[in-house]
XYZ file of C-alpha atoms in Angstrom:
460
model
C -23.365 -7.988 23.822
C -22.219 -10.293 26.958
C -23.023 -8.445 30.517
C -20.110 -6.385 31.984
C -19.492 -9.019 34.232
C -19.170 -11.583 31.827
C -16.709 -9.043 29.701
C -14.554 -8.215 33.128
C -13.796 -11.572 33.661
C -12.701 -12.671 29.764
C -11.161 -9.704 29.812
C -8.953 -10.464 33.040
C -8.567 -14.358 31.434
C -6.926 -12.602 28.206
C -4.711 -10.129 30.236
C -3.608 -13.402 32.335
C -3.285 -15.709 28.922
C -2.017 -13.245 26.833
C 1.844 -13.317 26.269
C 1.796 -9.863 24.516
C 0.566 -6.733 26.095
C -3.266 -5.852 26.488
C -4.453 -2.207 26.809
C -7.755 -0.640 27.485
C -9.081 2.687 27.675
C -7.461 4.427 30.836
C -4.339 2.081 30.917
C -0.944 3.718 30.451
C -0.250 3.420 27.041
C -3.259 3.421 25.778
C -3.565 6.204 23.581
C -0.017 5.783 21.990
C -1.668 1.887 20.969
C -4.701 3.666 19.250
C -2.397 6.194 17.317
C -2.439 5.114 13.436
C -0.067 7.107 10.998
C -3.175 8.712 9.585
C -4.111 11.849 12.163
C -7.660 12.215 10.672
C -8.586 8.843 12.568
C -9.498 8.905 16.426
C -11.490 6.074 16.931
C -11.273 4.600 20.666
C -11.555 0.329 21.001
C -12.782 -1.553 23.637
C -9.169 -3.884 23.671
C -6.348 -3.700 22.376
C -4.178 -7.052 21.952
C -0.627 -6.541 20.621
C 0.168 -10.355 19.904
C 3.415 -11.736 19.647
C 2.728 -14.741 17.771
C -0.047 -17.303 16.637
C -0.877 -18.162 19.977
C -1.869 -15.103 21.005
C -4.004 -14.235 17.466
C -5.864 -17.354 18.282
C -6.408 -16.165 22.521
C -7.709 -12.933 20.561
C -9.982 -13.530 18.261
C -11.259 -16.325 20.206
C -12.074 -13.501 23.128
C -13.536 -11.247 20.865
C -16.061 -14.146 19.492
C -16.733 -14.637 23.156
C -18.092 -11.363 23.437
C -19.428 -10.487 19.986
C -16.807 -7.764 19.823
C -16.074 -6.026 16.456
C -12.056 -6.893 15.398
C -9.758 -5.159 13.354
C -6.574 -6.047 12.505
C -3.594 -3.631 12.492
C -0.398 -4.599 10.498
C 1.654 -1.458 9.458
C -1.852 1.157 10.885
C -1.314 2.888 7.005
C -5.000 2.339 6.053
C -5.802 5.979 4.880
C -9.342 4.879 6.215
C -8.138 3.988 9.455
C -9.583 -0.064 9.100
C -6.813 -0.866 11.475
C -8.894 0.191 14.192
C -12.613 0.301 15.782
C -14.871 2.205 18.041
C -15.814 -0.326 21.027
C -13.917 -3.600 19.406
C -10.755 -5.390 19.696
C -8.113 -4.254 17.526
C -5.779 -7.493 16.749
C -2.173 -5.605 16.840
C 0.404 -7.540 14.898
C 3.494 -4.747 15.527
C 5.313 -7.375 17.735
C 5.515 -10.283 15.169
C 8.190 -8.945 12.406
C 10.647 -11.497 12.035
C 11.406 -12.288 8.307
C 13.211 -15.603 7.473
C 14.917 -15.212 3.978
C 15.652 -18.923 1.996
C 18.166 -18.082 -0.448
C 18.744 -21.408 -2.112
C 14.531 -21.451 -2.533
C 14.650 -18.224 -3.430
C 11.845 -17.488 -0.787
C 11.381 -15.406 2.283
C 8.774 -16.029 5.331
C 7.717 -12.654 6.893
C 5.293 -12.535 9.900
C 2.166 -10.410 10.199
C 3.418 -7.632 11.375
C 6.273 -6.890 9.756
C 7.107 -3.279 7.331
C 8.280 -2.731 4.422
C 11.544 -2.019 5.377
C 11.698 -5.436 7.575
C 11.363 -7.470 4.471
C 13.549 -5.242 2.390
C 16.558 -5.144 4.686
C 16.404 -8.696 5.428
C 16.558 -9.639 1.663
C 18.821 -6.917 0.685
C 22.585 -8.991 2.200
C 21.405 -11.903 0.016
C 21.338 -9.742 -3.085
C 17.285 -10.577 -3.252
C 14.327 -8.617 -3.298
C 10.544 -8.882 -4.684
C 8.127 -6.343 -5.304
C 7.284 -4.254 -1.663
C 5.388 -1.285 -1.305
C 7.017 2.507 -2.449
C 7.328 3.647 1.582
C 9.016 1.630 3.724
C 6.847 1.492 6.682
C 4.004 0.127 5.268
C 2.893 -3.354 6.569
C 3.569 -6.283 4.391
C 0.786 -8.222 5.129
C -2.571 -6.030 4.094
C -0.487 -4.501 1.054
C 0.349 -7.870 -0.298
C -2.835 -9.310 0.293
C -4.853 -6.639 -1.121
C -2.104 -6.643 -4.646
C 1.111 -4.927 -4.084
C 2.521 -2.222 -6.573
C 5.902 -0.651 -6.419
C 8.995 -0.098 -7.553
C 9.632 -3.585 -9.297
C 6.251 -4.958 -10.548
C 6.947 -3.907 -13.616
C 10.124 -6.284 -13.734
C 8.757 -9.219 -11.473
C 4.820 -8.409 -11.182
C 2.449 -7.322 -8.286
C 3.172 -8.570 -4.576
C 0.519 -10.778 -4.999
C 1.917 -12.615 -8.165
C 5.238 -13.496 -6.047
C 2.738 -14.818 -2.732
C 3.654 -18.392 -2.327
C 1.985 -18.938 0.881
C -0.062 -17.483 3.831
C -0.706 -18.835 7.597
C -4.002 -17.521 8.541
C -5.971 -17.059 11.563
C -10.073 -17.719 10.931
C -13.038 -16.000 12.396
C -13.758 -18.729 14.323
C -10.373 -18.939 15.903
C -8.785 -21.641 14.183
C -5.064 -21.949 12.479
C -5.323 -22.763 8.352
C -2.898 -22.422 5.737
C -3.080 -21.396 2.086
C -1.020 -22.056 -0.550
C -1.548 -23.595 -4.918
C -2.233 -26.967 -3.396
C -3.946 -26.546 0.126
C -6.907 -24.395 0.236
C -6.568 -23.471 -3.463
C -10.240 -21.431 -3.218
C -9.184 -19.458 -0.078
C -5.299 -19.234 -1.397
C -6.991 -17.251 -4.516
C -9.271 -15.305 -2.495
C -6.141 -13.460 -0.623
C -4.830 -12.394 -4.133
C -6.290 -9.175 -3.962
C -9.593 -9.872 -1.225
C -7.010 -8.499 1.474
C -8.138 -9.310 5.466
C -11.430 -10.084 4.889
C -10.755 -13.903 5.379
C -8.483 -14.380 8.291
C -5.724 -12.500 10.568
C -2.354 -13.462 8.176
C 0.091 -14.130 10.542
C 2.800 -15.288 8.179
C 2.979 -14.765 4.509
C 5.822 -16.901 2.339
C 6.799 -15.152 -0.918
C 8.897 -15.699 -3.822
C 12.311 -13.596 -4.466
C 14.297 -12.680 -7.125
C 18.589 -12.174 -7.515
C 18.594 -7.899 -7.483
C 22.256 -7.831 -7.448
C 21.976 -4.153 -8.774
C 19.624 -1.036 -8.645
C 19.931 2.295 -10.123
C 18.045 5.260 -9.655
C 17.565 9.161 -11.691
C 15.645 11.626 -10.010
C 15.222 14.463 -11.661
C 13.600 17.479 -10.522
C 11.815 20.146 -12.988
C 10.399 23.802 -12.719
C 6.227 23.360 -12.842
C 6.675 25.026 -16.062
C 8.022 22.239 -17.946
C 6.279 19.371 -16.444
C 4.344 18.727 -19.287
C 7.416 17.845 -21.159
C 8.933 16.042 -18.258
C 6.069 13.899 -18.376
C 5.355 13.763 -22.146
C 9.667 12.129 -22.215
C 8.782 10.103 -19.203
C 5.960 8.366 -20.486
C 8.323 7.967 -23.759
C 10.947 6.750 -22.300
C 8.869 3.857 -20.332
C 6.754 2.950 -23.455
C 10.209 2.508 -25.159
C 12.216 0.586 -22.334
C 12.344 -2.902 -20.510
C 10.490 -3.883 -17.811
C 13.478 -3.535 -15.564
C 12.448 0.031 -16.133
C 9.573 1.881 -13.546
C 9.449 4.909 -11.242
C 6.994 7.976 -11.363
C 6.621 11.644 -12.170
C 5.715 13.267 -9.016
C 5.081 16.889 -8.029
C 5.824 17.720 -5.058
C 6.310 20.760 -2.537
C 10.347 20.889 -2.603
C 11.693 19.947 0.226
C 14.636 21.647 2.696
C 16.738 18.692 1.255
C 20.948 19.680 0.452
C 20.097 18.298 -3.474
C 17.218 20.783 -4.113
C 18.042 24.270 -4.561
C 17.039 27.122 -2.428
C 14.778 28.944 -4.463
C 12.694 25.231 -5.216
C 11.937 24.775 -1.719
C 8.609 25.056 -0.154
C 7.296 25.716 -4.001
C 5.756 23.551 -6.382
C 8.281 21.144 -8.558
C 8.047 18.505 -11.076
C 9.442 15.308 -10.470
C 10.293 12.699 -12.781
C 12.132 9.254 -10.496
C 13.420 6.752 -12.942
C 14.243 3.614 -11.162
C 15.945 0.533 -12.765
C 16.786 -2.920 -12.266
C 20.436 -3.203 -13.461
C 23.712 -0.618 -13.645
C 24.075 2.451 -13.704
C 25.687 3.022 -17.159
C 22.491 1.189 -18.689
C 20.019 3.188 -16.358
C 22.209 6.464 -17.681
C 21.412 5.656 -21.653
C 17.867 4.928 -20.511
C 17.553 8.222 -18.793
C 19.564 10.937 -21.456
C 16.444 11.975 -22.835
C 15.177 13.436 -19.135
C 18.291 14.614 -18.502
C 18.533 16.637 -21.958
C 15.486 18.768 -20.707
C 15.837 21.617 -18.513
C 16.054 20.780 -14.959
C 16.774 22.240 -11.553
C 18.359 19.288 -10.193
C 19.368 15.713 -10.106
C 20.602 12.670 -8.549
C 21.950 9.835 -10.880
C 23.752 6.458 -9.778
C 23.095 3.263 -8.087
C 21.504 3.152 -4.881
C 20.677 0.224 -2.520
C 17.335 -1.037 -3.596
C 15.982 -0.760 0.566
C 17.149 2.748 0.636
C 15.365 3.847 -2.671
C 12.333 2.245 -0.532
C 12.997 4.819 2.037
C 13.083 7.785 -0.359
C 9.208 8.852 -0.093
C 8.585 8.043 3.436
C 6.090 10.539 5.265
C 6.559 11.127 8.672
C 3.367 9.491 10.670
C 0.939 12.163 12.435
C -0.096 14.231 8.896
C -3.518 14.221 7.979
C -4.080 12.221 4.794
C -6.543 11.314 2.353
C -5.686 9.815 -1.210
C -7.269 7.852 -3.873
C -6.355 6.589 -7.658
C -7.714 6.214 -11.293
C -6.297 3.511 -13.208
C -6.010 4.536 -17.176
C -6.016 3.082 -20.879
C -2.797 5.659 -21.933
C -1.553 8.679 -21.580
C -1.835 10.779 -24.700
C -0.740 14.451 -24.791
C -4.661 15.290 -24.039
C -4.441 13.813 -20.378
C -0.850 15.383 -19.654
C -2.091 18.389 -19.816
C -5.176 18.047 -17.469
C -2.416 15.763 -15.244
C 0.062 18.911 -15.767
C -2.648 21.678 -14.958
C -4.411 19.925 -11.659
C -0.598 20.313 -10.095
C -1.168 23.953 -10.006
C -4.112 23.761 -7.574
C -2.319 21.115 -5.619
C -2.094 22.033 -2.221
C 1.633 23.658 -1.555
C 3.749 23.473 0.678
C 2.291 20.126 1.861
C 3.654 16.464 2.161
C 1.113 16.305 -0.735
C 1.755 14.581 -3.815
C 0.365 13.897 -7.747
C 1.724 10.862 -8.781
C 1.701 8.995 -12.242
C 2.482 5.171 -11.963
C 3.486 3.285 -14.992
C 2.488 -0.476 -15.311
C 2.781 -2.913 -18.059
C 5.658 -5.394 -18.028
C 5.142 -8.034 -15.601
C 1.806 -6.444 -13.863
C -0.143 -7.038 -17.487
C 1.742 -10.123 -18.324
C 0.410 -11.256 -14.584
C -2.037 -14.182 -13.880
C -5.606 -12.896 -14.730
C -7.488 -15.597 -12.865
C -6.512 -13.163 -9.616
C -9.316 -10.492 -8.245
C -6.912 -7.706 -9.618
C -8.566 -5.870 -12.206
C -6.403 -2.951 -12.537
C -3.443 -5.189 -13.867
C -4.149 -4.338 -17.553
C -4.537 -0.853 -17.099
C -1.181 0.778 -18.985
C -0.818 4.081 -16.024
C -1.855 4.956 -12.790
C -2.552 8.291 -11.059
C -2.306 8.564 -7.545
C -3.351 11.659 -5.518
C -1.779 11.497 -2.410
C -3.030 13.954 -0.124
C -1.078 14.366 3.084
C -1.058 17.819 5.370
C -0.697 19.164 8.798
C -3.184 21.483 9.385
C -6.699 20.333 9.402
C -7.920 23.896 8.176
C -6.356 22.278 4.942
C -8.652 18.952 5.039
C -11.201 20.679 2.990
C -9.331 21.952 0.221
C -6.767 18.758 0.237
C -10.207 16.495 -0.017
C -11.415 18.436 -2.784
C -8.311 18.863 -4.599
C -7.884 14.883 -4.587
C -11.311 14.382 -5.842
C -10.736 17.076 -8.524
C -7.500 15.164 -9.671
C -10.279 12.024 -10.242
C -12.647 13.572 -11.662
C -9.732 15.631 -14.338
C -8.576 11.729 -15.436
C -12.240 10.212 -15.767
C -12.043 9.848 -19.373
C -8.845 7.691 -19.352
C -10.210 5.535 -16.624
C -10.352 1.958 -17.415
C -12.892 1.818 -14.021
C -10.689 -0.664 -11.582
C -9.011 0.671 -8.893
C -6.249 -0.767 -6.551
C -7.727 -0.690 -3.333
C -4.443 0.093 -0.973
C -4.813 3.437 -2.541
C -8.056 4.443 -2.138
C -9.834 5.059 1.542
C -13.767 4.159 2.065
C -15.009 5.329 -1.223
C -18.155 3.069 -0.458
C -18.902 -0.214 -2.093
C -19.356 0.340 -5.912
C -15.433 0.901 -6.056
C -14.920 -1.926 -3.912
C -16.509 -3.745 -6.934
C -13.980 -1.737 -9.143
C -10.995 -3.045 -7.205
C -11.692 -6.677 -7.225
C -14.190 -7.102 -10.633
C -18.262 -8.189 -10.652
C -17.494 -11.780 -10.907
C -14.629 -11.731 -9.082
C -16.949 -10.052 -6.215
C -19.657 -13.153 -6.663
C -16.597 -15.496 -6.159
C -15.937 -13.608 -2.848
C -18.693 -13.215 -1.443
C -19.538 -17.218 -1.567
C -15.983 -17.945 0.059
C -16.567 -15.445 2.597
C -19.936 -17.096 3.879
C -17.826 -20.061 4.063
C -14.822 -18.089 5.684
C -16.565 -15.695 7.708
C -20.607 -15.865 7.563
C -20.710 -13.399 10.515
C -18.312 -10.891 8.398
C -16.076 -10.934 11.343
C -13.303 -9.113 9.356
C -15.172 -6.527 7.918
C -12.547 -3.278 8.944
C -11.410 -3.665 5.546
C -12.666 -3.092 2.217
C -15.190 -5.298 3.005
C -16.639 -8.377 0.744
C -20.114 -9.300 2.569
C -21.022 -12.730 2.732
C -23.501 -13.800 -0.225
């Protein structure tokens, strides 16, 4: 570590250099820069920079090499494991650079580093475009591209990370690179699914797609007939186009005008049918979940950006989530799916999701480190609360919901979903060779493993 004296005065250089603002402990503001939407993370860094463009990613990282300080990189601050910040380190904040430049006629959009969902969505949305973002709309753009993408419309036009066309980078040792099919092709392939462990992205270019229409059932279930809410769900997916996705979801209801009374603050079965087209085709698609018994619905077009908006959680809740990716869903696993709800942890923000994939995702390049991409469902227990006397049984009841779908798990995982699990699953997000292909390009990335607040590929 350099001697304080040597740290006071880079740190004074970077406060005078840098364009964007600088905080350390005890300056106003501080605390509010070190807030991340999960509450169960606290950690306190030595700096924080919140750059506003390349310039001052490059003044940044270049300090922090200076003084062999730790960096982390903070896009959107959802990492459920907090890797957008450090104890004692700099903490690279990209929240001021969010401008997204959409090229129609190329059919291509330029976002910066630190731009949300809901940037990127809204931007796209006048030119009747869109490509496949994340399901809440304040995630960042950059770390859930780079580490794969899922959402609404991957089924239709494949993962984020199928559509990247493009990334500027920032590199450990300070310097300005750029990625694409024909320059860097090794390091271009390592950010399809490797997320930050190579470089700071301060710009990622990727491809669109004409979305001129998007329709949308949500229809909400007592717990007693989930099982046959998701039984037609998974039916009705098997059976349909790509432009077809969504989830079943229980949830606690919520104090919403659409759900009744008597649902709120209770457990409720969810099935959200989203689709890329009208509203009279999504309607045929969806008569066999309407047939069933339900408490309530919402059917029609909606604005693909505001369907984005439709699970946000409000930043501040304690969360901790992870995900099994499966080979089907037969009645057997529907059942155990069905019956984990019960214990699920009510009235929460909590919720058990089931993915479907397929379409585009499996018809995807498999060169990528993306293992998960043939996997036919995904389940997703989200676990979100208030009150940390709830962390241990919302821990527990997210590790039950794993360890219920273990025998339908194909073994890869989508990292974005998962926190630090430790490195075996790691492994299971990217794949063993995929790993050994990694770990050489990070040694000639980042041989110090700069960029390791991530899930983190060590240098071979």
């Amino acid at each position: 570590m350099a001697s304080p004296s040597k740290a006071g005065a880079a740190l004074a250089a970077l406060r005078e250099d840098l364009v964007g603002d600088l905080f350390a402990p005890g300056d106003p503001g501080y605390d509010d820069a070190r807030t991340v939407f999960n509450a169960m993370i606290d950690r306190r860094p030595a700096v924080i920079a919140q750059c506003v463009d390349e310039a001052d990613v490059v003044r940044a990282v270049r300090f922090a090499r200076e003084l062999d300080l730790q960096i982390a990189v903070r896009g959107g601050g959802h990492s459920v494991a907090g890797m957008a910040l450090n104890d004692g380190g700099l903490v690279v904040d990209l929240r001021h650079m969010r401008s997204v430049t959409v090229h129609p006629a190329a059919e291509a959009v330029r976002v910066a580093g630190g731009a949300i969902m809901s940037d990127l969505d809204r931007a796209t949305q006048p030119h009747g475009l869109a490509t496949t973002g994340g399901r809440v709309s304040t995630t960042g753009v950059g770390g859930f591209v780079l580490g794969g993408g899922g959402g609404w419309l991957d089924r239709w036009c494949g993962l984020a990370v199928d559509n990247l066309l493009g990334v500027e980078l920032v590199t450990a040792d300070g310097e300005r690179t750029h990625a694409s099919a024909d320059e860097n092709p090794d390091l271009f392939w390592a950010l399809h699914g490797g997320g930050g462990n190579f470089g700071i992205a301060t710009a990622l270019t990727l491809k669109l797609y004409e979305l001129p229409e998007f329709s949308i059932a949500l229809v909400m279930y007592a717990p007693e007939f989930g099982p046959e809410a998701v039984r037609t769900y998974r039916d009705v997916i098997n059976a349909g186009p790509d432009e077809a996705s969504g989830a079943i979801i229980y949830v606690t209801g919520p104090p919403e005008e659409f759900v009744p009374p008597h649902l709120v603050g209770t457990l409720v079965c969810c099935a959200l049918l989203t689709y890329v087209g009208t509203e009279a085709d999504m309607r045929k698609l969806a008569e066999p979940l309407l047939a069933l018994p339900h408490e309530a619905e919402i059917v029609g077009a909606m604005p693909y950006a505001e369907v984005q908006c439709m699970l946000d959680d409000p930043p501040g809740m304690r969360n901790y989530w992870s995900a099994e990716y499966l080979t089907g869903a037969p009645d057997d696993f529907v059942d155990v799916f069905c019956a984990r709800a019960r214990s699920m942890p009510v009235p929460t923000a909590t919720q058990h999701a089931l993915f479907p994939q397929g379409g585009a995702i499996a018809a995807g390049p498999h060169a990528y480190p993306v293992p998960y991409r043939d996997a036919s469902w995904a389940v997703h227990p989200f676990g979100v609360w208030e009150d940390p006397a709830d962390d241990e049984r919302g821990i527990q009841w997210v590790r039950d919901v794993r360890a219920d779908v273990r025998p339908w798990s194909t073994g890869a995982v989508y990292l974005n979903f998962i926190g630090d699990e430790g490195p075996e699953r790691v492994v299971a997000g990217l794949g063993a060779e995929n790993t050994r292909r990694l770990a050489e390009l990070k040694r000639r990335y980042d041989p110090d493993n700069v960029f390791r607040f991530n899930h983190n590929i060590r240098p071979a």
